Coordinates of C-alpha atoms in Angstrom, one line a residue:
M1 CA -35.7 -41.9 12.9
H2 CA -37.9 -39.1 12.0
A3 CA -36.2 -35.3 11.7
T4 CA -37.9 -34.3 14.6
E5 CA -36.8 -36.9 16.2
A6 CA -33.1 -36.3 15.5
F7 CA -33.7 -32.7 16.5
G8 CA -35.5 -34.0 20.2
R9 CA -32.0 -36.1 20.7
Y10 CA -29.9 -33.2 20.1
A11 CA -31.6 -31.1 22.4
Q12 CA -31.3 -33.6 25.2
D13 CA -28.0 -33.9 24.7
Y14 CA -27.8 -30.1 24.3
H15 CA -29.2 -29.6 27.9
Q16 CA -26.0 -31.4 29.7
S17 CA -23.4 -29.5 27.3
A18 CA -21.7 -25.9 27.5
L19 CA -21.6 -23.7 25.0
P20 CA -18.2 -22.5 23.7
D21 CA -17.9 -18.7 24.6
E22 CA -17.7 -17.7 20.7
V23 CA -21.3 -18.6 20.7
I24 CA -22.2 -17.2 23.8
H25 CA -20.8 -13.9 22.7
H26 CA -22.8 -14.3 18.9
A27 CA -26.2 -14.9 20.9
K28 CA -25.6 -11.4 22.7
R29 CA -24.9 -9.9 19.3
A30 CA -28.2 -11.5 18.2
V31 CA -29.8 -10.0 21.3
I32 CA -28.6 -6.8 21.0
D33 CA -29.3 -6.8 17.4
W34 CA -33.1 -8.1 18.0
Y35 CA -33.4 -4.7 20.5
A36 CA -32.3 -2.6 17.8
S37 CA -35.2 -4.0 15.5
L38 CA -37.8 -4.0 18.5
F39 CA -37.6 -0.2 19.1
P40 CA -38.0 1.2 16.1
G41 CA -40.7 -1.5 15.4
L42 CA -42.8 -0.3 18.6
A43 CA -43.9 2.6 16.4
A44 CA -45.1 0.5 13.3
A45 CA -48.9 0.4 12.1
P46 CA -49.9 -3.1 13.3
L47 CA -48.6 -2.2 17.0
A48 CA -51.1 0.1 18.5
P49 CA -53.8 -2.0 17.3
L50 CA -52.3 -5.2 17.9
E51 CA -52.0 -3.8 21.8
D52 CA -55.4 -2.9 21.9
V53 CA -56.4 -6.5 21.1
L54 CA -54.2 -8.0 23.7
A55 CA -55.8 -5.8 26.1
D56 CA -57.1 -8.7 28.1
D57 CA -53.3 -10.2 28.3
L58 CA -51.8 -7.0 29.1
D59 CA -50.7 -5.6 33.0
R60 CA -50.7 -9.3 34.2
G61 CA -48.2 -11.6 33.8
R62 CA -44.4 -12.1 34.0
A63 CA -43.9 -11.3 30.9
R64 CA -43.1 -7.6 29.3
L65 CA -43.8 -6.3 26.0
G66 CA -40.8 -4.0 24.3
N67 CA -42.3 -0.6 26.1
G68 CA -42.4 -2.3 29.6
R69 CA -46.3 -3.2 29.8
S70 CA -46.4 -6.3 31.6
A71 CA -48.3 -9.4 29.7
T72 CA -49.0 -12.9 29.5
A73 CA -45.9 -14.7 27.8
R74 CA -47.7 -15.4 24.7
A75 CA -48.8 -12.1 24.1
A76 CA -45.3 -10.5 24.9
A77 CA -44.4 -13.4 22.4
L78 CA -47.0 -12.1 19.3
F79 CA -46.3 -8.3 20.2
N80 CA -42.3 -8.6 20.5
G81 CA -42.2 -10.8 17.6
T82 CA -44.3 -8.5 15.6
A83 CA -42.1 -5.2 16.7
A84 CA -38.9 -6.9 15.8
H85 CA -39.5 -7.3 12.5
A86 CA -41.7 -4.6 11.6
A87 CA -39.0 -2.1 11.1
E88 CA -37.2 -4.3 8.7
V89 CA -33.7 -3.9 10.6
D90 CA -33.3 -7.9 12.0
D91 CA -30.9 -10.5 11.5
S92 CA -31.1 -13.2 9.3
F93 CA -29.8 -16.4 8.2
R94 CA -28.7 -16.5 4.7
D95 CA -28.7 -20.3 3.8
A96 CA -32.2 -20.7 5.0
M97 CA -33.1 -17.5 3.4
Y98 CA -34.6 -16.6 7.1
H99 CA -35.1 -13.7 9.6
P100 CA -34.6 -16.2 12.8
G101 CA -34.0 -13.5 15.7
A102 CA -37.9 -11.9 15.4
A103 CA -39.7 -14.7 16.3
T104 CA -37.0 -17.1 18.4
I105 CA -35.4 -14.4 21.0
A106 CA -39.3 -13.0 21.1
A107 CA -40.6 -16.5 22.1
A108 CA -37.3 -17.1 24.3
L109 CA -37.3 -14.1 26.3
A110 CA -41.1 -14.5 26.7
A111 CA -40.6 -18.2 28.1
S112 CA -37.7 -17.1 30.2
Q113 CA -39.3 -14.0 31.9
D114 CA -42.5 -16.5 32.4
A115 CA -40.1 -19.1 34.0
G116 CA -37.7 -16.6 35.9
A117 CA -35.0 -18.2 34.2
N118 CA -31.5 -16.5 34.3
G119 CA -29.8 -14.9 31.4
L120 CA -27.3 -17.7 30.5
A121 CA -30.7 -20.1 30.3
F122 CA -32.3 -17.4 28.2
L123 CA -28.9 -17.5 25.8
R124 CA -28.5 -21.1 25.8
A125 CA -32.3 -21.1 24.9
L126 CA -32.2 -18.8 22.0
V127 CA -29.0 -20.7 20.7
L128 CA -31.0 -23.7 20.4
G129 CA -33.7 -21.9 18.4
Y130 CA -31.4 -20.8 15.9
E131 CA -29.7 -23.7 15.7
V132 CA -32.7 -26.1 14.9
S133 CA -34.8 -23.5 12.8
T134 CA -31.9 -22.5 10.3
R135 CA -31.1 -26.2 9.6
I136 CA -35.1 -26.8 8.7
G137 CA -35.3 -23.3 6.6
V138 CA -32.1 -25.0 5.0
V139 CA -33.6 -28.3 4.1
M140 CA -37.0 -26.6 2.8
G141 CA -34.8 -24.3 0.6
R142 CA -35.6 -22.2 -2.3
P143 CA -38.8 -23.6 -3.6
H144 CA -40.3 -23.4 0.0
Y145 CA -38.9 -19.6 -0.4
R146 CA -40.8 -19.4 -3.8
F147 CA -44.1 -18.5 -1.9
W148 CA -43.9 -19.0 1.5
H149 CA -42.2 -16.6 4.2
N150 CA -40.0 -18.0 5.9
T151 CA -39.7 -16.0 9.0
G152 CA -43.2 -17.1 9.6
T153 CA -43.2 -20.9 8.8
V154 CA -39.2 -21.7 9.9
G155 CA -39.6 -19.0 12.5
T156 CA -42.4 -21.1 14.3
F157 CA -40.0 -23.7 14.6
G158 CA -37.0 -21.4 15.9
A159 CA -39.8 -20.0 18.6
A160 CA -40.8 -23.7 19.6
A161 CA -37.4 -24.9 19.8
A162 CA -36.1 -21.8 22.1
A163 CA -39.1 -22.1 23.9
A164 CA -38.8 -25.7 24.8
G165 CA -34.9 -25.5 25.6
V166 CA -36.3 -22.8 28.5
L167 CA -38.8 -25.6 29.7
Q168 CA -36.0 -27.9 29.3
L169 CA -37.9 -30.6 27.3
G170 CA -36.5 -33.9 26.8
A171 CA -35.8 -35.6 23.5
L172 CA -39.5 -37.1 23.1
P173 CA -41.6 -33.7 24.4
F174 CA -39.3 -31.6 22.3
A175 CA -40.0 -33.4 18.9
H176 CA -43.2 -33.1 19.7
A177 CA -43.1 -29.5 20.4
L178 CA -41.8 -29.4 16.9
A179 CA -44.5 -31.7 15.1
T180 CA -47.2 -29.6 16.7
A181 CA -45.3 -26.1 15.6
A182 CA -44.7 -27.6 11.8
T183 CA -48.8 -27.6 12.0
F184 CA -49.0 -23.8 12.8
A185 CA -46.2 -22.9 10.6
A186 CA -47.6 -20.4 7.9
G187 CA -46.9 -17.1 6.4
L188 CA -47.5 -16.2 2.5
Q189 CA -45.3 -13.5 0.3
Q190 CA -48.2 -12.4 -1.4
A191 CA -48.9 -10.9 2.2
F192 CA -46.2 -8.2 0.8
R193 CA -46.5 -8.3 -2.5
M194 CA -49.0 -5.2 -2.0
D195 CA -48.8 -2.5 0.7
S196 CA -50.0 -4.2 3.9
M197 CA -49.4 -4.2 7.5
S198 CA -49.5 -8.3 7.7
K199 CA -45.8 -9.4 7.2
P200 CA -44.4 -8.2 10.9
L201 CA -47.2 -10.1 12.2
H202 CA -46.1 -13.5 10.4
A203 CA -43.0 -13.0 13.1
G204 CA -45.3 -12.2 16.0
R205 CA -47.7 -15.3 15.0
A206 CA -44.6 -17.4 14.9
A207 CA -43.3 -16.5 17.8
E208 CA -46.8 -17.1 20.0
A209 CA -47.4 -20.5 17.8
G210 CA -44.1 -21.7 18.8
L211 CA -44.2 -20.8 22.6
L212 CA -47.5 -22.6 22.5
A213 CA -46.7 -25.7 20.9
A214 CA -43.6 -25.8 23.5
Q215 CA -46.1 -25.0 26.7
M216 CA -48.5 -27.9 25.3
A217 CA -45.8 -30.5 24.8
A218 CA -44.6 -29.6 28.2
R219 CA -48.0 -30.8 29.5
G220 CA -48.1 -34.0 27.2
V221 CA -49.7 -32.9 24.3
T222 CA -48.5 -35.0 21.1
G223 CA -47.5 -34.4 17.3
S224 CA -47.1 -36.3 14.2
L225 CA -43.6 -37.2 14.4
D226 CA -43.2 -37.7 10.7
V227 CA -45.0 -34.4 9.9
L228 CA -41.9 -32.8 8.4
D229 CA -40.7 -35.8 6.5
G230 CA -44.1 -37.8 5.8
E231 CA -45.6 -38.3 2.6
A232 CA -48.1 -35.4 3.4
G233 CA -45.8 -33.4 5.4
L234 CA -44.5 -29.9 5.5
G235 CA -41.8 -30.7 3.0
Q236 CA -43.8 -32.2 0.8
A237 CA -46.7 -29.9 1.3
M238 CA -44.6 -26.6 1.2
S239 CA -41.4 -27.6 -0.8
N240 CA -40.2 -30.1 -3.2
G241 CA -40.0 -33.4 -1.2
P242 CA -36.3 -32.4 0.0
D243 CA -34.1 -34.9 1.9
W244 CA -34.0 -34.7 5.4
S245 CA -31.7 -37.3 6.5
Q246 CA -29.0 -35.0 7.1
A247 CA -30.7 -32.0 8.6
G248 CA -29.0 -32.2 11.9
A249 CA -25.5 -33.8 11.0
T250 CA -23.6 -30.7 11.8
L251 CA -25.5 -29.9 15.0
G252 CA -23.1 -29.4 18.0
R253 CA -19.8 -29.0 15.3
E254 CA -21.2 -26.2 13.6
F255 CA -23.1 -23.3 15.0
H256 CA -25.0 -21.7 12.3
I257 CA -25.5 -18.4 15.4
T258 CA -21.8 -17.4 14.4
R259 CA -22.7 -16.9 10.8
L260 CA -25.9 -14.3 10.8
T261 CA -25.6 -11.5 8.9
F262 CA -26.9 -8.1 10.7
K263 CA -28.6 -5.2 8.4
N264 CA -26.4 -2.5 7.6
H265 CA -28.9 -0.6 5.8
I266 CA -32.9 -0.4 6.6
G267 CA -35.0 -2.2 4.3
C268 CA -35.5 -5.6 2.4
G269 CA -31.8 -7.3 2.8
H270 CA -32.1 -8.4 -0.7
T271 CA -31.7 -4.8 -2.1
F272 CA -28.5 -4.5 0.2
A273 CA -25.6 -5.5 -2.2
A274 CA -27.2 -3.3 -4.6
I275 CA -26.9 -0.3 -2.3
D276 CA -23.4 -1.2 -1.1
A277 CA -22.1 -1.2 -4.7
A278 CA -24.1 1.9 -5.5
L279 CA -22.5 3.5 -2.2
A280 CA -19.2 2.4 -3.0
L281 CA -19.3 3.8 -6.9
R282 CA -21.0 7.2 -5.0
E283 CA -17.9 7.4 -3.1
Q284 CA -15.3 6.1 -5.4
H285 CA -16.6 8.9 -7.9
A286 CA -17.9 11.6 -6.1
L287 CA -21.2 10.9 -8.1
Q288 CA -24.2 13.4 -7.3
P289 CA -27.4 12.7 -8.9
E290 CA -27.4 15.0 -11.4
D291 CA -24.3 13.4 -13.3
I292 CA -25.9 10.3 -13.8
A293 CA -27.8 9.2 -16.9
H294 CA -28.6 5.6 -16.4
V295 CA -28.3 3.4 -13.4
Q296 CA -28.3 -0.7 -14.3
V297 CA -28.9 -3.3 -11.2
D298 CA -28.0 -6.7 -12.1
T299 CA -29.0 -9.2 -8.8
Y300 CA -30.6 -12.1 -8.1
Q301 CA -34.7 -13.0 -9.0
P302 CA -35.7 -13.0 -5.5
A303 CA -34.6 -9.8 -5.0
L304 CA -36.8 -8.5 -7.9
D305 CA -39.8 -10.4 -6.4
I306 CA -39.8 -9.3 -3.4
A307 CA -38.2 -5.9 -4.0
C308 CA -40.8 -5.3 -6.6
Y309 CA -42.1 -1.5 -6.2
D310 CA -40.5 0.5 -9.2
R311 CA -42.7 3.4 -8.0
P312 CA -43.3 3.2 -4.6
T313 CA -46.0 5.4 -2.6
T314 CA -45.7 4.4 0.7
A315 CA -42.8 4.1 3.3
N316 CA -43.9 0.3 3.5
E317 CA -43.4 0.0 -0.5
A318 CA -39.9 2.0 -0.4
R319 CA -38.9 -0.7 1.8
F320 CA -39.5 -3.3 -0.8
S321 CA -37.9 -1.0 -3.6
L322 CA -34.5 -1.7 -5.6
H323 CA -35.5 1.2 -7.9
Y324 CA -35.8 3.6 -4.6
V325 CA -33.0 2.6 -2.3
V326 CA -30.4 2.6 -4.9
A327 CA -31.6 5.8 -5.9
T328 CA -31.6 7.1 -2.3
A329 CA -28.5 6.0 -1.7
L330 CA -26.8 7.7 -4.5
T331 CA -29.0 10.6 -3.8
H332 CA -28.2 11.3 0.1
G333 CA -25.2 8.6 0.7
S334 CA -27.1 6.2 3.1
V335 CA -30.7 4.0 3.6
R336 CA -31.2 4.5 7.3
L337 CA -34.6 5.8 9.1
A338 CA -34.4 9.0 7.3
A339 CA -35.1 7.4 4.1
Y340 CA -38.4 6.2 5.2
E341 CA -39.6 9.9 6.0
P342 CA -41.3 12.0 3.7
A343 CA -38.7 14.5 3.3
Q344 CA -37.0 11.6 1.4
L345 CA -39.9 9.7 0.3
D346 CA -40.7 12.7 -1.5
D347 CA -37.3 13.9 -2.5
V348 CA -37.4 15.6 -6.2
R349 CA -33.7 14.6 -7.2
T350 CA -34.2 11.0 -5.9
R351 CA -37.4 10.6 -7.7
E352 CA -36.2 11.6 -11.1
L353 CA -32.9 9.7 -10.5
M354 CA -35.3 6.6 -10.1
T355 CA -36.8 6.7 -13.5
R356 CA -33.4 6.1 -14.8
V357 CA -32.7 3.1 -12.8
D358 CA -33.4 -0.2 -14.5
V359 CA -33.1 -3.7 -12.5
R360 CA -32.6 -7.5 -14.1
V361 CA -31.5 -10.8 -13.4
D362 CA -28.2 -11.8 -14.0
P363 CA -28.4 -15.7 -14.2
A364 CA -24.7 -16.1 -12.6
I365 CA -25.6 -14.0 -9.6
D366 CA -29.0 -15.6 -9.5
A367 CA -27.4 -19.2 -9.5
A368 CA -25.3 -18.5 -6.4
F369 CA -28.5 -17.8 -4.3
P370 CA -29.1 -18.3 -1.3
G371 CA -25.5 -18.8 0.2
Q372 CA -24.3 -15.4 -1.9
R373 CA -26.3 -12.2 -2.3
A374 CA -24.5 -10.2 -4.9
A375 CA -25.2 -7.2 -7.0
R376 CA -24.0 -5.7 -10.1
V377 CA -24.1 -1.9 -10.6
E378 CA -23.5 -0.2 -13.6
I379 CA -23.4 3.8 -13.7
T380 CA -23.3 5.9 -16.8
T381 CA -22.7 9.2 -16.5
R382 CA -23.9 12.1 -18.7
A383 CA -20.1 12.6 -19.5
G384 CA -20.1 9.0 -20.7
A385 CA -18.3 7.3 -18.8
R386 CA -19.1 3.5 -17.7
L387 CA -18.4 2.9 -13.9
V388 CA -19.0 -0.7 -12.3
H389 CA -19.2 -2.3 -8.9
L390 CA -19.7 -5.9 -8.6
Q391 CA -20.8 -6.3 -4.6
P392 CA -20.1 -10.2 -4.0
N393 CA -21.5 -10.1 0.0
R394 CA -23.7 -7.5 1.9
K395 CA -21.8 -5.6 4.6
G396 CA -23.1 -7.3 7.6
D397 CA -22.9 -10.9 5.7
P398 CA -20.7 -13.2 7.6
E399 CA -17.6 -12.5 4.9
L400 CA -18.3 -8.4 5.8
P401 CA -19.1 -8.5 9.7
L402 CA -20.4 -5.6 11.6
S403 CA -18.4 -5.3 14.6
D404 CA -19.0 -5.5 17.7
A405 CA -18.3 -1.4 17.6
E406 CA -20.4 -1.3 14.5
L407 CA -23.0 -3.3 16.1
E408 CA -23.3 -1.3 19.0
S409 CA -23.6 1.8 17.3
K410 CA -26.6 0.4 15.0
F411 CA -28.2 -0.5 18.6
L412 CA -27.8 3.1 20.4
E413 CA -28.7 5.1 17.0
L414 CA -31.9 2.8 16.7
S415 CA -33.1 2.5 20.5
A416 CA -31.8 5.8 21.9
P417 CA -34.7 8.0 19.9
V418 CA -37.2 5.1 21.6
I419 CA -35.5 5.0 25.4
G420 CA -33.5 7.7 25.5
A421 CA -29.2 7.4 25.5
S422 CA -28.7 6.3 29.0
R423 CA -31.1 3.9 29.3
A424 CA -30.0 2.6 25.7
Q425 CA -26.2 2.5 27.2
A426 CA -27.5 0.5 30.3
L427 CA -29.3 -2.3 28.1
L428 CA -26.2 -2.3 26.1
E429 CA -24.4 -3.1 28.8
H430 CA -26.6 -5.4 30.6
I431 CA -26.8 -7.5 27.1
W432 CA -23.5 -8.2 27.2
N433 CA -23.4 -9.0 30.7
L434 CA -26.2 -11.4 30.1
D435 CA -24.6 -15.2 30.9
R436 CA -23.7 -13.6 34.4
A437 CA -27.0 -12.0 35.3
N438 CA -29.2 -13.8 38.0
D439 CA -32.8 -12.8 36.2
L440 CA -33.9 -10.8 33.5
Q441 CA -35.2 -7.7 35.2
G442 CA -32.5 -5.6 33.0
L443 CA -34.2 -6.6 29.8
S444 CA -37.9 -5.2 28.8

C-alpha cells in the first residue's frame, strides 16, 4: 500500500469516528491562534496587491476574506493563508519544521463556508489536515528543510486533507487528492534569504492548491498514488529517499494537534529560545544594555541559516535576525509588534548592542533539532561578570505551553487593534463554542 492510500484509509475511518474532547479543545486553540495571526497579517505588504489581483473572484461566492469581503473558496484560501503567515505569528509543529495552521485552517474554513458546513465539521476537517500533513513533514525530515519551505510544501497536504475532510472524500478520492496536491507543493527557502514579499504567499498558495486538489478529486480527477514514495516521487526528489512505511502508524492514537507550538514572541520561531534566554537573564540580573560588554548566542544551524540578517534594515529582515531580536529583548524586555515599528527598529541602544552580539552553532544543540529548539545565551558584563542561561525549550512549546488564558491574551492583543475590542471578544467566545455552532456565520 502506498502512503497516499494509507492516509486515505485513515480518512475514511476518521469520518465515522468521534474525536476526544481534548482534541476538539486543541482544535479550537489552533483556530484562536490562527485568527491572532490573520488579523495583523492583513496589513502586510503582499495583501493589498493580492486583493487587487483577486478582484474577479471577490464580492461573490460563499467564502469570506479575513477583512470580511465575500469571495470564491479558492480566492479566500489564497488570501487568508497568505495573511495568516505574513506577520510571523502563526503556530508550528516542531517535529515537521512546519507552520500547519496558515494553510490548513485557511483551506478548511474556505471549504467549510463554501459547503455550508457547521462548526464541528470545520473543526474535524482541520484536525484531519493537521494529522496527515504533520506526518508527511516528519517523514520528509531535515533534508527537505535544507532547501524547501515546509509551510509551502507540507502545507499543501494540510490544505488538501482538510478540504477533503469537509467534502467527506472516501479512501481512494482522498488518496488522489493528496497525490495531486504533491505535484503542487512548492516554496523555496531562498525566497526569504533576501528581503522579499514571497514567503507568506507560500502559505496562501498551499491553501489554494490543496483546496483545488481536493475539489478535483471530488470530481474524479486522479493522481499518481505512488507520488510520495515512488522512485521519482516527493521523497526522492525533495528529501533523501525516506521510509514511508510507518508514516501513518500512530494516526488515531496520537494527535499531533495537541502538541503544537504557539508563538509567544513575534518573528522567526528559530530565534525564540534565544529571546527567552536573554529575557531570563535580563530579569534575573536587572540588566540594561549599557551594562553588557558581549552577548554570545549558541543555537542550532537552521536558526543561523534562516534568522540570518546580522544588520537588518527593514522590518521583514529584523524578523529574521537573531542579532536584532536578542538585542531588542535585552533593550526593551519584549519582542512583539512594536519591535518592528520604526521607533524600535532605529533605536540607538538596540543598534549599538547588536554590534556586541555574536551567534554560532552548538553541536549538541544542533543534534537535538528538530525535536528540541534550544539556545544558550552568555552575557559578559562590563563589570566582568559572566551570566549564562540555557533555554532547552521555547515558551509556547508543548513542554512550556501557553495556557488558554495566555492564548486568549495573545489573540486579543493582536486582533483588537484591527477589528475592535468588542468584536474580538465576541469572536473569541464564538470560537470556544464552535463545536455547537450550526453554521460559520460568526467567523470572518
